[in-house]
XYZ file of C-alpha atoms in Angstrom:
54
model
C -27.335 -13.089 -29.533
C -25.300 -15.664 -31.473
C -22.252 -15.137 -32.991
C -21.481 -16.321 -36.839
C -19.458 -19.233 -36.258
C -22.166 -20.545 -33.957
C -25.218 -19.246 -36.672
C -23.502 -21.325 -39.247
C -22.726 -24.658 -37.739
C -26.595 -24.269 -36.787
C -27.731 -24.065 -40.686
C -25.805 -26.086 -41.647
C -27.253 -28.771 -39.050
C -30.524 -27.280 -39.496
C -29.749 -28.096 -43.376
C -28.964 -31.141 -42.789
C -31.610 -32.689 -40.772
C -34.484 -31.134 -42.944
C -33.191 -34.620 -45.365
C -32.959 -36.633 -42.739
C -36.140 -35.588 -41.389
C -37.669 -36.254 -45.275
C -36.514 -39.544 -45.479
C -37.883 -40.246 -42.042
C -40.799 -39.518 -42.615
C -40.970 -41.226 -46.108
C -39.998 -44.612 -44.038
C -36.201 -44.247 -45.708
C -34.751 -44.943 -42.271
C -36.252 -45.782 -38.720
C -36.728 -43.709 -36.079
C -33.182 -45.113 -34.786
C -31.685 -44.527 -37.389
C -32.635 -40.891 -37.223
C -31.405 -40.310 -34.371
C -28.054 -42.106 -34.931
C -27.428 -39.140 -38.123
C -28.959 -36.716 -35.710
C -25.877 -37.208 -33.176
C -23.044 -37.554 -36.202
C -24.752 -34.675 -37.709
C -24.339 -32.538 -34.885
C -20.577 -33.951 -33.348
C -19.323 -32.799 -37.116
C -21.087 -29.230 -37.248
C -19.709 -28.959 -33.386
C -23.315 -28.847 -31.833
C -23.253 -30.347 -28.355
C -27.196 -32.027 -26.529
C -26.957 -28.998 -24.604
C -27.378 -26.287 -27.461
C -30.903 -25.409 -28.247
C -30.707 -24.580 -31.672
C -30.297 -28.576 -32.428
């Protein structure tokens, strides 16, 4: 089970990347680029590689 602190970093990232993933796939940004935001998107909500909610 996950705790709150953890639940919310996860929306928020979850949030987050729903965008990203939009302007992605709307040729906004590369597929580098993406994942680039995908790792500064998940050092600032605290989400390591490792978690498997990212």
């Amino acid at each position: 089970m996950m705790n709150k602190e953890l639940y919310d970093k996860v929306v928020a990232y979850r949030i987050s990347m729903s965008v990203i993933k939009s302007m992605l796939k709307s040729n906004i940004i590369t597929a580098d680029e993406y994942d680039e935001i995908d790792t500064i998107i998940a050092c600032k909500n605290g989400l390591t590689s490792f978690t498997i909610f990212r």
